[in-house]
XYZ file of C-alpha atoms in Angstrom:
267
model
C -35.151 -58.763 -36.135
C -36.389 -55.676 -34.405
C -33.272 -55.494 -32.317
C -31.136 -54.589 -35.293
C -32.896 -51.680 -36.925
C -30.843 -50.406 -39.810
C -29.376 -47.017 -39.012
C -30.812 -44.510 -41.378
C -33.928 -44.344 -43.463
C -36.480 -41.600 -43.773
C -37.207 -39.474 -40.748
C -40.103 -40.792 -38.716
C -42.597 -39.378 -36.269
C -41.507 -39.727 -32.640
C -42.154 -43.435 -32.195
C -42.847 -44.640 -35.729
C -40.088 -47.231 -35.794
C -38.589 -48.172 -39.136
C -38.392 -51.753 -40.344
C -35.638 -53.861 -38.812
C -32.091 -54.036 -40.109
C -32.221 -57.783 -39.761
C -35.287 -59.949 -39.947
C -36.328 -61.637 -36.756
C -36.633 -65.425 -36.833
C -40.220 -66.587 -36.851
C -39.647 -68.794 -33.844
C -37.052 -69.338 -31.167
C -36.268 -72.229 -28.830
C -38.329 -72.196 -25.614
C -35.331 -71.259 -23.478
C -34.541 -68.223 -25.643
C -31.422 -69.874 -27.026
C -30.662 -70.571 -30.644
C -30.738 -74.371 -30.712
C -28.366 -76.663 -32.591
C -29.202 -75.805 -36.184
C -27.264 -73.168 -38.152
C -28.343 -69.778 -36.893
C -29.099 -66.538 -38.669
C -27.619 -63.172 -37.711
C -31.016 -62.390 -36.201
C -30.836 -65.357 -33.856
C -27.258 -64.611 -32.863
C -28.207 -61.082 -31.866
C -31.311 -62.144 -29.971
C -29.404 -64.823 -28.101
C -26.794 -62.249 -27.104
C -29.231 -59.536 -25.999
C -32.049 -61.526 -24.415
C -30.183 -62.434 -21.178
C -29.572 -58.741 -20.481
C -33.180 -57.844 -21.250
C -34.596 -60.564 -19.023
C -32.187 -59.850 -16.155
C -33.207 -56.170 -16.232
C -36.942 -56.819 -15.973
C -39.039 -57.162 -12.833
C -40.163 -60.729 -12.122
C -42.888 -62.302 -14.263
C -45.795 -61.909 -14.681
C -44.978 -58.192 -14.884
C -46.459 -56.245 -17.787
C -43.973 -55.320 -20.528
C -44.363 -53.210 -23.657
C -41.799 -53.505 -26.423
C -41.769 -50.459 -28.645
C -40.905 -50.971 -32.286
C -41.235 -54.755 -32.195
C -41.204 -54.954 -35.997
C -43.063 -57.281 -38.368
C -41.865 -60.505 -36.745
C -42.640 -59.628 -33.160
C -39.460 -58.546 -31.418
C -38.825 -60.004 -27.974
C -42.516 -60.635 -27.397
C -42.299 -64.414 -28.034
C -39.429 -64.653 -25.538
C -41.355 -62.594 -23.002
C -44.496 -64.701 -23.463
C -42.561 -67.902 -22.859
C -40.971 -66.411 -19.752
C -44.409 -65.700 -18.292
C -44.625 -61.937 -18.848
C -47.705 -60.039 -19.940
C -46.073 -58.771 -23.123
C -47.317 -56.389 -25.788
C -45.425 -55.426 -28.930
C -46.315 -52.046 -30.411
C -45.461 -51.203 -33.994
C -47.473 -50.274 -37.106
C -45.916 -53.335 -38.755
C -46.374 -55.692 -35.796
C -47.734 -59.177 -36.491
C -51.372 -60.024 -36.027
C -52.326 -61.591 -32.732
C -53.405 -60.759 -29.193
C -49.884 -59.832 -28.057
C -49.447 -57.067 -30.649
C -50.829 -53.658 -31.486
C -50.471 -52.382 -35.044
C -50.134 -48.727 -34.122
C -47.541 -46.027 -33.643
C -46.358 -45.903 -30.053
C -47.392 -42.269 -29.602
C -50.941 -43.321 -30.534
C -51.006 -46.320 -28.201
C -52.996 -45.770 -25.019
C -51.030 -47.743 -22.412
C -53.681 -49.303 -20.157
C -52.922 -48.090 -16.639
C -49.174 -47.937 -17.038
C -46.816 -50.903 -17.400
C -44.067 -52.406 -15.274
C -41.399 -52.260 -17.996
C -40.679 -50.862 -21.442
C -38.131 -52.486 -23.742
C -36.616 -50.665 -26.720
C -33.912 -52.318 -28.808
C -32.097 -50.100 -31.346
C -35.364 -48.212 -31.752
C -34.262 -44.756 -30.599
C -31.233 -43.647 -32.581
C -33.291 -42.806 -35.660
C -36.541 -41.435 -34.228
C -37.422 -37.934 -35.375
C -37.732 -36.426 -31.876
C -35.662 -38.227 -29.261
C -36.946 -36.157 -26.346
C -40.569 -36.785 -27.267
C -39.903 -40.501 -27.632
C -38.292 -40.731 -24.202
C -41.115 -38.710 -22.654
C -43.525 -41.318 -23.997
C -41.454 -44.141 -22.539
C -41.444 -42.392 -19.152
C -45.176 -41.749 -19.251
C -45.911 -45.384 -20.128
C -44.247 -46.686 -16.953
C -45.617 -46.960 -13.452
C -43.425 -45.268 -10.801
C -40.403 -47.492 -10.332
C -41.039 -49.182 -13.681
C -38.086 -50.478 -15.676
C -36.702 -48.913 -18.855
C -34.575 -51.496 -20.668
C -32.728 -50.036 -23.637
C -30.285 -51.572 -26.111
C -28.821 -49.012 -28.494
C -26.079 -48.133 -30.944
C -23.352 -45.634 -30.020
C -22.885 -44.452 -33.588
C -20.182 -41.931 -32.558
C -17.974 -44.915 -31.709
C -18.120 -46.241 -35.271
C -14.676 -44.867 -36.091
C -12.487 -45.788 -39.058
C -10.580 -48.521 -37.240
C -13.846 -50.159 -36.205
C -15.306 -49.810 -39.695
C -12.249 -51.315 -41.388
C -12.209 -54.194 -38.903
C -15.855 -54.914 -39.710
C -15.501 -54.519 -43.459
C -12.584 -56.950 -43.533
C -14.825 -59.590 -41.957
C -17.988 -59.199 -43.991
C -19.472 -62.306 -45.572
C -20.189 -62.355 -49.257
C -23.082 -60.023 -50.042
C -26.428 -61.803 -50.238
C -27.646 -61.075 -53.753
C -30.167 -58.238 -53.856
C -30.282 -57.967 -50.059
C -26.850 -57.057 -48.729
C -26.528 -56.108 -45.100
C -26.270 -52.556 -43.815
C -22.500 -52.867 -43.367
C -22.174 -53.826 -47.036
C -24.096 -50.658 -47.901
C -21.872 -48.515 -45.692
C -18.699 -49.961 -47.186
C -19.852 -49.494 -50.779
C -21.141 -45.970 -50.163
C -17.956 -44.923 -48.371
C -15.678 -46.276 -51.092
C -17.836 -44.654 -53.739
C -17.805 -41.288 -51.977
C -14.064 -40.760 -52.210
C -14.196 -39.156 -48.746
C -12.173 -39.847 -45.662
C -14.140 -42.041 -43.250
C -14.787 -39.251 -40.763
C -16.196 -36.924 -43.406
C -18.313 -39.668 -44.929
C -19.665 -40.733 -41.557
C -20.634 -37.173 -40.609
C -22.441 -36.613 -43.895
C -24.328 -39.898 -43.545
C -25.304 -39.221 -39.924
C -26.532 -35.737 -40.780
C -28.490 -36.913 -43.802
C -30.207 -39.635 -41.782
C -30.663 -37.609 -38.588
C -29.082 -40.261 -36.376
C -28.873 -39.591 -32.643
C -25.611 -40.346 -30.880
C -25.338 -42.856 -28.089
C -24.345 -40.062 -25.733
C -27.482 -38.103 -26.614
C -29.602 -41.160 -25.904
C -27.882 -41.810 -22.563
C -28.207 -38.151 -21.581
C -31.921 -38.240 -22.357
C -32.379 -41.450 -20.386
C -30.487 -40.133 -17.359
C -32.642 -36.995 -17.351
C -35.751 -39.136 -16.908
C -34.727 -42.325 -15.125
C -32.573 -43.511 -12.254
C -29.806 -45.418 -13.985
C -29.077 -48.912 -12.675
C -26.659 -49.998 -15.423
C -25.068 -48.483 -18.508
C -22.413 -50.521 -20.301
C -20.847 -50.853 -23.740
C -20.206 -54.077 -25.622
C -20.025 -55.863 -28.993
C -22.473 -54.786 -31.670
C -21.397 -55.959 -35.132
C -20.659 -59.678 -34.703
C -24.015 -61.059 -35.958
C -23.300 -59.696 -39.421
C -19.651 -60.719 -39.638
C -18.245 -63.924 -41.086
C -16.962 -66.324 -38.441
C -16.891 -63.700 -35.694
C -18.463 -64.454 -32.341
C -19.486 -62.011 -29.665
C -16.391 -63.108 -27.736
C -14.180 -62.416 -30.768
C -15.502 -58.872 -31.043
C -15.092 -58.359 -27.300
C -11.488 -59.531 -27.563
C -10.839 -56.950 -30.283
C -12.410 -54.299 -28.042
C -10.260 -55.379 -25.107
C -7.125 -55.172 -27.256
C -7.984 -51.620 -28.311
C -8.418 -52.560 -31.970
C -12.014 -51.353 -32.197
C -14.569 -49.509 -30.099
C -17.536 -51.022 -28.309
C -20.685 -49.838 -30.094
C -23.488 -51.540 -28.188
C -25.141 -49.683 -25.311
C -27.024 -51.649 -22.664
C -28.991 -49.450 -20.291
C -31.312 -50.318 -17.440
C -33.096 -47.639 -15.441
C -36.156 -47.062 -13.288
C -38.803 -44.379 -13.536
C -38.540 -42.000 -10.600
C -41.397 -41.942 -8.124
C -41.555 -38.164 -8.497
C -39.927 -35.557 -10.710
C -36.729 -34.026 -9.319
């Protein structure tokens, strides 16, 4: 699932988005929900994020570009079903008329678009400012920037321990990113804060505050909130469970939801 890009990985050119942390389901119910069958972490995340994304967009049939849609198509299937003119841009995007297999900085946006969606695609780009400049340039004046991100500076020890205590059994040769973080931390012998700083520096991760600052410098903010982030990968934990732990002060909210509009002129 594009919306859960794994933090870390090799540095990338401004909008060359790395492969997703979780793998997006190949299909979703027509209403954007997750149906009655057992759901994957991917589907849980999409079901949680999609209502915010849709509510932040102009009415269909507005044109929408999703940057870093990943190999299974990102939100594009949801957008198509909702009547939007959707395009997913990613070198690893699927084949088909709704996708472009190209880096975003090499994509020539035809005449500007009404909205750009980016879901956990910014915290690991090589040049955050350049990436946000491209988002701004892609939009028509008044166009919507809809961003879901990770506030990695809020991933403190209490939050990490809470997550690690609720991890499911590792899935064979493909454990989740939280399994990797737990194993690497324990193997490092470092205090959590020192380990986290060394990991962030090695991977070149941008903080949530840096992302919000960059967005506010380019867009008129309509909404910026924090919420649950880890629940799709935890055993028996719902979004509401994670929110309850946030409300009780046990952990920090790590998910950023931002909606802004491109200014009609530069200030």
